[in-house]
Short mmCIF file of C-alpha atoms and ligand atoms in Angstrom, two decimals:
data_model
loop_
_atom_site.label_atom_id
_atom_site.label_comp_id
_atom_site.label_asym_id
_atom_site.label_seq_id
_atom_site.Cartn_x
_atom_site.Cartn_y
_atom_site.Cartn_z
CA UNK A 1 -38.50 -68.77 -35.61
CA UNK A 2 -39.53 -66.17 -37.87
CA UNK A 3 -37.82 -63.02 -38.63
CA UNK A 4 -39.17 -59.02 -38.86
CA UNK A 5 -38.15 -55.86 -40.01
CA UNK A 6 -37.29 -53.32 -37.84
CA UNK A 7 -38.31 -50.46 -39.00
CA UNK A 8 -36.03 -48.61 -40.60
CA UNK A 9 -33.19 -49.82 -39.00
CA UNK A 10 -31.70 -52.46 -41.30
CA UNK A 11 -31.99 -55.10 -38.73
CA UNK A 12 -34.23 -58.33 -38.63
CA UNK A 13 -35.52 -59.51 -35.13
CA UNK A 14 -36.67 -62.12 -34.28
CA UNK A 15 -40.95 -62.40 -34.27
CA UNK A 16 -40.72 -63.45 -30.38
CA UNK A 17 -38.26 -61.51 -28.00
CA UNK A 18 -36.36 -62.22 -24.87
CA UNK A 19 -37.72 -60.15 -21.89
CA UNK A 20 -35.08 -60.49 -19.14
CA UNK A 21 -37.11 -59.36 -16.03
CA UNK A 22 -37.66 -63.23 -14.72
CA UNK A 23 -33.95 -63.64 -14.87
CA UNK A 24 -33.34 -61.30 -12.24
CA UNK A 25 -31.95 -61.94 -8.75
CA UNK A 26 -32.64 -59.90 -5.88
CA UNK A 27 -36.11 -58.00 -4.26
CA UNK A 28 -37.98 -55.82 -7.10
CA UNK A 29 -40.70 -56.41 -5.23
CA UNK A 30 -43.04 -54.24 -8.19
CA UNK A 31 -42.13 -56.58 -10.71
CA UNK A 32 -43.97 -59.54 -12.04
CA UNK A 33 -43.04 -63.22 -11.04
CA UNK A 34 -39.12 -64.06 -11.43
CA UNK A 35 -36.95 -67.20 -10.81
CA UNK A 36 -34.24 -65.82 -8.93
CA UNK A 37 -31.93 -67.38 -11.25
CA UNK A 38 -27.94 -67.46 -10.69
CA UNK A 39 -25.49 -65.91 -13.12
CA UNK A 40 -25.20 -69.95 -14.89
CA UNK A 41 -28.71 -70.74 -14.84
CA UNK A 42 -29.98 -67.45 -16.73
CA UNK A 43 -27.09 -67.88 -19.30
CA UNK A 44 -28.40 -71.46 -19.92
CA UNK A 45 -31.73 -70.05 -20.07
CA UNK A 46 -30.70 -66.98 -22.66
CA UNK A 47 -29.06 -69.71 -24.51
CA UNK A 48 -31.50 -71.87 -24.87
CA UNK A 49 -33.81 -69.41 -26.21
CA UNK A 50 -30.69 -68.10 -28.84
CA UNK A 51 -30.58 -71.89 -30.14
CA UNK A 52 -34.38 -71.81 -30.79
CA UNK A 53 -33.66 -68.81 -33.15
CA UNK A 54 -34.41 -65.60 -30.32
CA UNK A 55 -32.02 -62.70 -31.60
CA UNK A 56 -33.34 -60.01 -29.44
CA UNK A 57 -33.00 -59.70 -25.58
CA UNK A 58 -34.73 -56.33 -24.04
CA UNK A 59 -33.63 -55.34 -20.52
CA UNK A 60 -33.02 -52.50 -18.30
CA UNK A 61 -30.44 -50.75 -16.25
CA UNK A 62 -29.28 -51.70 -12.90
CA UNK A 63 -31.38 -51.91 -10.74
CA UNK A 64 -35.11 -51.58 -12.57
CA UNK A 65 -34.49 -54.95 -13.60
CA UNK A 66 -32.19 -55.84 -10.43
CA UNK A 67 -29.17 -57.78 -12.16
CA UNK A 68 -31.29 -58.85 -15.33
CA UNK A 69 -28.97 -56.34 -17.40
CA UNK A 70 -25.33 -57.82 -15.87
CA UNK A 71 -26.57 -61.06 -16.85
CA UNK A 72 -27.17 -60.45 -20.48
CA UNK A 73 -24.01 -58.91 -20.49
CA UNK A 74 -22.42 -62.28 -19.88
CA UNK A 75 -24.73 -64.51 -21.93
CA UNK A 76 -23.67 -62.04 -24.79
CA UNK A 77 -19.76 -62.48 -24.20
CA UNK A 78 -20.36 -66.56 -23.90
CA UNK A 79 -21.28 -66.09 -27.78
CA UNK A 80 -20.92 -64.08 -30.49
CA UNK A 81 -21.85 -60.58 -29.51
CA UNK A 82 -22.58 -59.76 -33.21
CA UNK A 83 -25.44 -62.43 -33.59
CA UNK A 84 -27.72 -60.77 -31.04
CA UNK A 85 -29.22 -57.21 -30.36
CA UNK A 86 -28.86 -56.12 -26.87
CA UNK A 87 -32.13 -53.80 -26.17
CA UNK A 88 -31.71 -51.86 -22.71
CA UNK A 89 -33.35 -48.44 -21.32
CA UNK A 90 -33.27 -47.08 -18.53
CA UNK A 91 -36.21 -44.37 -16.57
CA UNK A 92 -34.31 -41.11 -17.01
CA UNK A 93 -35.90 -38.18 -18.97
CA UNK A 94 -33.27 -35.41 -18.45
CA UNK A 95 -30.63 -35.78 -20.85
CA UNK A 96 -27.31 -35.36 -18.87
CA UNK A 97 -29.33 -37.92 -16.70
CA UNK A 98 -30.00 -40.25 -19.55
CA UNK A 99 -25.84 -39.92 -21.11
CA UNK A 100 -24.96 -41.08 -18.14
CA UNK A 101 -27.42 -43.99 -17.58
CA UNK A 102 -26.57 -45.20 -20.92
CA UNK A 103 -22.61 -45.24 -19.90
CA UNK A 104 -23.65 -47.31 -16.64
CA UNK A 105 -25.17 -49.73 -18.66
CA UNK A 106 -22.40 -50.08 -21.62
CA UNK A 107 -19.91 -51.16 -18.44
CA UNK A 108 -22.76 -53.43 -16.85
CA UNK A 109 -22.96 -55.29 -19.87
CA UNK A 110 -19.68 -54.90 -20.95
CA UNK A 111 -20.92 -54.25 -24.58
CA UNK A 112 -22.76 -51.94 -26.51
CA UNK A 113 -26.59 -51.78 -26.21
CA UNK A 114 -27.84 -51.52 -29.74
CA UNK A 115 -30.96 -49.95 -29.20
CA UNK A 116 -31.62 -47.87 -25.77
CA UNK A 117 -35.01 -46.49 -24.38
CA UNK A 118 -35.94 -43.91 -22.57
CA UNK A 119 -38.58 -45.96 -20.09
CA UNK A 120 -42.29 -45.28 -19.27
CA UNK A 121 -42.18 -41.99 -20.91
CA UNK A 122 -45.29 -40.56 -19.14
CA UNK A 123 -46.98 -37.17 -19.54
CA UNK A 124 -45.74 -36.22 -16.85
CA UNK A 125 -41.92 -36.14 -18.27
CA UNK A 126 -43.57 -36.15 -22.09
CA UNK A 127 -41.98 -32.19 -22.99
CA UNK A 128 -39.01 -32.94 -20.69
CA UNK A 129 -37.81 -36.25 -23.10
CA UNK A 130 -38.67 -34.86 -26.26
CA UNK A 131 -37.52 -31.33 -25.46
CA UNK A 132 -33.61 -29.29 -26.00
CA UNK A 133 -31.43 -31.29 -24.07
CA UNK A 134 -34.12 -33.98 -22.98
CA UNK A 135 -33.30 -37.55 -23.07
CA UNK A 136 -34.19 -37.80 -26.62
CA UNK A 137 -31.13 -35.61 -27.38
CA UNK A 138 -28.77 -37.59 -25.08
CA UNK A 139 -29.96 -40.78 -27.12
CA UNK A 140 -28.93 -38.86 -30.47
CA UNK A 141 -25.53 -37.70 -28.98
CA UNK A 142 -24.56 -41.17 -28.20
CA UNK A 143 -25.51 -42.59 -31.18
CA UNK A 144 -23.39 -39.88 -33.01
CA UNK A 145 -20.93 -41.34 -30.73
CA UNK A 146 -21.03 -44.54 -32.02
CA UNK A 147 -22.14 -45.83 -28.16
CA UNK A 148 -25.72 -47.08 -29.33
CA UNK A 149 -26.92 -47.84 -32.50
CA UNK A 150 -30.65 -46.96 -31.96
CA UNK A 151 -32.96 -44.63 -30.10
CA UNK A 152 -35.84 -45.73 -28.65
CA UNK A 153 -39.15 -44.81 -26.62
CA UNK A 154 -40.62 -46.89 -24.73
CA UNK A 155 -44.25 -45.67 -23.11
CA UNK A 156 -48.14 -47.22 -21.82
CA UNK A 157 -49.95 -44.10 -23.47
CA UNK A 158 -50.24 -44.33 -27.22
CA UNK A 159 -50.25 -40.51 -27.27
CA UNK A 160 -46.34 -40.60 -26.45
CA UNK A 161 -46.10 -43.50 -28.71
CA UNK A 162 -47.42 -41.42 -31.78
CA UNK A 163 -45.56 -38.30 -31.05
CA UNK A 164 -42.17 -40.36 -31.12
CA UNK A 165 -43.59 -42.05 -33.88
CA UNK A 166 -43.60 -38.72 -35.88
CA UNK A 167 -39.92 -37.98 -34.10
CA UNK A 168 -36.79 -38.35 -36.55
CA UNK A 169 -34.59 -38.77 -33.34
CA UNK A 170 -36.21 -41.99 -32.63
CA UNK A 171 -35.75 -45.01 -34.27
CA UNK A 172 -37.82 -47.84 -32.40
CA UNK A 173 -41.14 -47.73 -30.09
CA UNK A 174 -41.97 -49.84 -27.41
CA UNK A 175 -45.57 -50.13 -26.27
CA UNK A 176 -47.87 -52.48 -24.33
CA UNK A 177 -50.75 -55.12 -25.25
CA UNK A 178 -52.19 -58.39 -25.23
CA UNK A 179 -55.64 -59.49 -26.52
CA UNK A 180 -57.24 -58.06 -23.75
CA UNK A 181 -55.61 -55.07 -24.07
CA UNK A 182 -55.61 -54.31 -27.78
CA UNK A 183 -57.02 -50.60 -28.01
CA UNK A 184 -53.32 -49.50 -28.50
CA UNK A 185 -52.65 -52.15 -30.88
CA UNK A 186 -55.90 -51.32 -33.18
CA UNK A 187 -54.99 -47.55 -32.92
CA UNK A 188 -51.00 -48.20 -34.10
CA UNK A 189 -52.70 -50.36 -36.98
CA UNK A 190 -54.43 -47.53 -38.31
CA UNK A 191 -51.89 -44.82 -38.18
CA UNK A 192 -49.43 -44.78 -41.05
CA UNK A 193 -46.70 -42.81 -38.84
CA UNK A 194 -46.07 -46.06 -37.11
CA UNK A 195 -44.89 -48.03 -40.04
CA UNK A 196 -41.85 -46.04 -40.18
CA UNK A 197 -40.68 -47.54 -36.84
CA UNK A 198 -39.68 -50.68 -35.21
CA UNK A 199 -42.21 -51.70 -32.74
CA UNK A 200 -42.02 -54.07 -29.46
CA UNK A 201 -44.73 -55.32 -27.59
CA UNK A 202 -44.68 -56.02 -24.23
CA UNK A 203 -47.35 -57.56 -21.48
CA UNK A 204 -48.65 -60.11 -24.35
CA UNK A 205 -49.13 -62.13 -21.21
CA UNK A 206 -50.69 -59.33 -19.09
CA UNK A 207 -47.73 -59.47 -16.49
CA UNK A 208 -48.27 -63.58 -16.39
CA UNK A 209 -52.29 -63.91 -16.16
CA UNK A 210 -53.62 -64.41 -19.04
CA UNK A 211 -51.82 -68.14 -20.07
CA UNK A 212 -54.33 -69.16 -17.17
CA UNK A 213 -57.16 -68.17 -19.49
CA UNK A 214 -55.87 -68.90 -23.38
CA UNK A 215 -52.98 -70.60 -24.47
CA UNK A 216 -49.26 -69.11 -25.25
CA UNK A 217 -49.83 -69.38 -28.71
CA UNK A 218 -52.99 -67.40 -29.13
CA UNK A 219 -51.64 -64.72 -27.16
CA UNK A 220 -48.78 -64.69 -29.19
CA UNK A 221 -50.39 -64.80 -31.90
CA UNK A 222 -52.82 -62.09 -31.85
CA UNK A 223 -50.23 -59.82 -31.12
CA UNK A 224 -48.06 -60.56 -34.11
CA UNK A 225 -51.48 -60.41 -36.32
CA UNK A 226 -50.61 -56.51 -35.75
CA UNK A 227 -47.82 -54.75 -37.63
CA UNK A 228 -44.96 -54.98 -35.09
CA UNK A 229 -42.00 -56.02 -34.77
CA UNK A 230 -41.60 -58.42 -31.93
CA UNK A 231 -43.12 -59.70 -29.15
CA UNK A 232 -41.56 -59.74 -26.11
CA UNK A 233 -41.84 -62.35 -23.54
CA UNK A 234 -40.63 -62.34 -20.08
CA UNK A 235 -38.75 -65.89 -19.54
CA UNK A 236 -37.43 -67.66 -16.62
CA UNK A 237 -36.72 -71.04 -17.39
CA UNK A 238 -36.19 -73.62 -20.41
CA UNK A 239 -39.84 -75.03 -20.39
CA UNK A 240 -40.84 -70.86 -21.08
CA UNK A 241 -38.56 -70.87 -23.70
CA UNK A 242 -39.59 -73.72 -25.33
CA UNK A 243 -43.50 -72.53 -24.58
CA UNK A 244 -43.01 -69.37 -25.56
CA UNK A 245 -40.51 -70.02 -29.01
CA UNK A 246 -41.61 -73.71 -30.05
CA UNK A 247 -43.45 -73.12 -33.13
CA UNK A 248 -42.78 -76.12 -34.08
CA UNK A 249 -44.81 -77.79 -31.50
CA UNK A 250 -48.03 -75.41 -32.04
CA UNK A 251 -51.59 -76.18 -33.17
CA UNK A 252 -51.63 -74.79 -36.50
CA UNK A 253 -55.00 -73.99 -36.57
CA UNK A 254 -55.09 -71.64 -33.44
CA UNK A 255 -57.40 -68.45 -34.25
CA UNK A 256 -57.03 -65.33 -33.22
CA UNK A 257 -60.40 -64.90 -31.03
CA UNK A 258 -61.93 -60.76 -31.00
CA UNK A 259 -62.39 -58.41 -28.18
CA UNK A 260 -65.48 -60.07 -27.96
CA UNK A 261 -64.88 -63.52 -27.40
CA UNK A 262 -61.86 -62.76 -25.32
CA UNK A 263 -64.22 -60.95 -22.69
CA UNK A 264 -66.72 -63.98 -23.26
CA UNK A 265 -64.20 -66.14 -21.86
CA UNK A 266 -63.23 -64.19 -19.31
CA UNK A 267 -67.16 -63.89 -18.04
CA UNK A 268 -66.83 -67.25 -16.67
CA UNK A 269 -64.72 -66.65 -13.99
CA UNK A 270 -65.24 -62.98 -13.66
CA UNK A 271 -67.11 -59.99 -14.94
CA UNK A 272 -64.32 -58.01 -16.90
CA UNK A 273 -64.65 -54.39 -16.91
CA UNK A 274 -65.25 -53.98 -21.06
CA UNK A 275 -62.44 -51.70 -21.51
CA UNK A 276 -59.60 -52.39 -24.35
CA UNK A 277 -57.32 -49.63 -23.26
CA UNK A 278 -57.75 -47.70 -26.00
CA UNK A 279 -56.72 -44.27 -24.36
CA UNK A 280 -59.14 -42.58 -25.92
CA UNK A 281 -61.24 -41.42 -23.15
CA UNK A 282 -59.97 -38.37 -21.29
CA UNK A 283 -61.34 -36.61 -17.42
CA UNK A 284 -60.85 -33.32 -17.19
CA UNK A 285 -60.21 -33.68 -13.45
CA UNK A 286 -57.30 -36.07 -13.93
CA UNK A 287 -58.44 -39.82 -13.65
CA UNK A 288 -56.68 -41.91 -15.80
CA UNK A 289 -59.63 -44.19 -16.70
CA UNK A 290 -57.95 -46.28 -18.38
CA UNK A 291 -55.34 -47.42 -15.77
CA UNK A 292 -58.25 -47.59 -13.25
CA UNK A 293 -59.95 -50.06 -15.67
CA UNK A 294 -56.74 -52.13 -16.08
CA UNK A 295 -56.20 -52.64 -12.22
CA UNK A 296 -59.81 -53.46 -11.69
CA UNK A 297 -59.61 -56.66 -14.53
CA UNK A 298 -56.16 -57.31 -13.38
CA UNK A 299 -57.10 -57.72 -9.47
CA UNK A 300 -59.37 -60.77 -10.72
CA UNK A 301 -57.16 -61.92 -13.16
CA UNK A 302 -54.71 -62.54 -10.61
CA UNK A 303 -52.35 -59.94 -9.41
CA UNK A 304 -55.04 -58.86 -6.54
CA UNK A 305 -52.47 -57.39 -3.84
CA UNK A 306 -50.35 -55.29 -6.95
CA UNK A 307 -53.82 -54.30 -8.27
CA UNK A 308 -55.41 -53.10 -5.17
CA UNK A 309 -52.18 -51.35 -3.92
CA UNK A 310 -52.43 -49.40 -7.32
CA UNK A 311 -55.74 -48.65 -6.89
CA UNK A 312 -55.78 -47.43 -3.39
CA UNK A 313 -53.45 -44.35 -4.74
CA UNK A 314 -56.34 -42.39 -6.00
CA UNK A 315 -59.59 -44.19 -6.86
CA UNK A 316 -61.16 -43.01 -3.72
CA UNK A 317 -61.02 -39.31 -5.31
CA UNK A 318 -61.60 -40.39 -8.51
CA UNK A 319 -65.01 -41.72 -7.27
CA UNK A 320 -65.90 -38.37 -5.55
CA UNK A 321 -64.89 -36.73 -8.84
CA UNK A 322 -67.26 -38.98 -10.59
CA UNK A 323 -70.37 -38.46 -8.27
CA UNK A 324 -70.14 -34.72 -8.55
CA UNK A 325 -69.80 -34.36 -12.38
CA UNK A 326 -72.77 -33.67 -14.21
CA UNK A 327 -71.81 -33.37 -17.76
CA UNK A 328 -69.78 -36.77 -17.66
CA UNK A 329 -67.54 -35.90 -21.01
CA UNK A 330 -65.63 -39.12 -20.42
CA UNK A 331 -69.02 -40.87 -21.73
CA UNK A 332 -68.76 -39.55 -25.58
CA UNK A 333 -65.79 -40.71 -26.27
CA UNK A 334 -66.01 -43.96 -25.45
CA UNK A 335 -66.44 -45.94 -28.42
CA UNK A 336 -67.09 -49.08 -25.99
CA UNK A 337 -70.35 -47.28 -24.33
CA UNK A 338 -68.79 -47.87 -21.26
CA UNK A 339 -70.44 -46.71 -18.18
CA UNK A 340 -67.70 -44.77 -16.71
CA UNK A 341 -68.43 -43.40 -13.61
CA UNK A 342 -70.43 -46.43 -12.69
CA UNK A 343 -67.25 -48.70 -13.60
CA UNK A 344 -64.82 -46.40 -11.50
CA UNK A 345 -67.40 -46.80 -8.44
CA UNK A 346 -67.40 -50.40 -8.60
CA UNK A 347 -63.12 -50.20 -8.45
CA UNK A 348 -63.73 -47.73 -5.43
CA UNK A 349 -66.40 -50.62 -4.33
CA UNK A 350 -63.45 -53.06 -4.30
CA UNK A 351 -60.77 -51.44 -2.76
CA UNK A 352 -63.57 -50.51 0.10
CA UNK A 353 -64.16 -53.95 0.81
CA UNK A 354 -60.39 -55.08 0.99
CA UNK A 355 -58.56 -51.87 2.32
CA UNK A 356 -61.09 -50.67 5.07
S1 SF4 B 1 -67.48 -38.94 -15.05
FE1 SF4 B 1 -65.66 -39.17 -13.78
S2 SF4 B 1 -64.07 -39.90 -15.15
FE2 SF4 B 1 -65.71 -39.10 -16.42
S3 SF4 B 1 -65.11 -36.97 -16.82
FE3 SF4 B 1 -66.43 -36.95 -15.02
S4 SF4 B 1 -65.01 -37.09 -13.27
FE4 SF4 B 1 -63.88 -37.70 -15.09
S1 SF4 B 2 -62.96 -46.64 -21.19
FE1 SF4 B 2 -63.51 -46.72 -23.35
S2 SF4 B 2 -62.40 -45.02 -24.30
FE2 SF4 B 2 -61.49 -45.36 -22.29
S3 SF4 B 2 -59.77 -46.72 -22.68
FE3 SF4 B 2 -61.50 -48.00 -22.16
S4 SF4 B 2 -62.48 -48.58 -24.10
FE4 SF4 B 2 -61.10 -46.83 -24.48
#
């Protein structure tokens, strides 16, 4: 295992995180594949993972992980608590909200968290967390409190990202991307602000999928060709762990393939929507293009009820958006040349012809 700076922390994580979520036990029925693992077996598995060199174990609070967070809590008392970081969050943006949160998890663990998130900061919440009193303030009380170490945002829109990147309250960023999904990625690489923060990465593995299509290690891999801190993998068993944290056993000569040959690959078993995520496209009417694109690719990269459940909350007025706008803004600033409209017709074309 390799180690990373974080930030400007002072502490070194590990290249290639823990993400609890397949440890869980219990219905989370919007998650991604778990194992249903008992209280023994996901300490074993934790452990396994700390012996191949893993330092750094994300989670969240009771119950957005279901017990993931309770469990961590023991694999860190069956060790040294002092050899790990313990990364938790929790989705509250109000700060009274968020002090308390942060107390629920410090007893659920039965330790300190050293770095806590305020989860899927959306633009919806976005002035709510970073204003007086928001959850960003909450973070900074209880690190003044000694109760955390760290501050963290965690978002999907690289607009949040940045403006916490320019933030002096927070100290470490977690965002999303995988090969397919690099737009983010290529952005952070570009902005200076960023280097100033610790950075995780999760969905290298596109909730699962994409292992079907490339192997661990180039997924891995083209993530940690970016300046980040970690990736983090979601892992449910000892054969993950050893998949996902084995360097030892990896072909040295894996490449990290571009946008283009990644969609290449994908052609032959589906026609991808061309879309990196970038987030730079914006509709004045309110589609969020970029999500629409994501559930389209991810329907035929495997998740096809989660995808088409997503979908079905709004593409069928996105579409009627589409056909009535005549100046099509979206178009410009793609710097894909995507065919927007006609893209977000074909996802309305798909839900159509499963969700009659
Ligand atoms: S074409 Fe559709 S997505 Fe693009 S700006 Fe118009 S309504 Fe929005
Ligand atoms: S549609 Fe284009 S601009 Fe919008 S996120 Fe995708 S690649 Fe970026």
């Amino acid at each position: 295992m390799r180690y990373r700076r974080l930030g400007s922390t002072g502490l070194m994580v590990s290249e290639i995180s823990f993400g609890t979520i397949p440890v869980l036990q219990g219905s989370v029925p919007v998650l991604p594949d778990y194992f249903n693992l008992t209280d023994h077996e996901a300490v074993a598995v934790m452990d396994h993972a700390f012996r191949l060199g893993c330092n750094l174990y994300d989670t969240a609070i009771v119950p957005e992980y279901g017990d993931a967070e309770k469990k961590l809590g023991k694999f860190a008392a069956s060790i040294n608590r002092e050899k790990i970081i313990i990364s938790d969050k929790a989705r509250f943006f109000d700060g009274n909200e968020m002090y308390m949160a942060v107390l629920a998890s410090c007893e659920n663990l039965g330790t300190w968290p050293d770095i806590y998130f305020v989860h899927q900061a959306d633009p919806a919440h976005e002035e709510e967390i970073f204003g007086k009193g928001g959850a960003l303030d909450a973070l900074c009380q209880l690190k003044q409190e000694g109760r955390i170490h760290f501050a963290g945002l965690a978002s999907h829109y690289y607009d949040i990202l940045l403006r916490g990147a320019g933030d002096g309250r927070v100290d470490v960023l977690q965002g999303s991307g995988n090969l397919l999904e690099r737009g983010m990625l290529d952005r952070i690489q570009q902005e200076p602000s960023f280097r100033r923060k610790g950075l995780f990465i999760n969905k290298v593995f596109a909730a699962g999928m994409l292992p079907r299509f490339f192997p661990v290690e180039t997924l891995i891999k083209t993530v940690l060709s970016y300046p980040v801190s970690s990736a983090l993998i979601g892992i449910g068993s000892i054969e993950q762990a050893d998949q996902a944290m084995g360097w030892d056993t990896w072909n040295p000569k894996v490449f990290v393939p571009d946008f283009d040959q990644v969609v290449s690959v994908l052609e032959k078993d589906f026609l991808p929507i061309a879309c990196n995520r970038c987030q730079r496209c914006r509709c004045p009417y309110g589609t969020e293009i970029h999500t629409i694109f994501r559930q389209y690719n991810y329907y035929y990269l495997g998740k096809d009820y989660w995808a088409l459940r997503k979908l079905n909350m709004g593409i069928e007025h996105s579409a009627f958006m589409c056909r009535a706008c005549t100046d099509m803004p979206c178009m410009s600033m793609c710097p894909a040349k995507i065919r927007i409209p006609d893209m977000i017709e074909l996802a309305d074309r798909l839900v159509n012809a499963h969700c009659p």
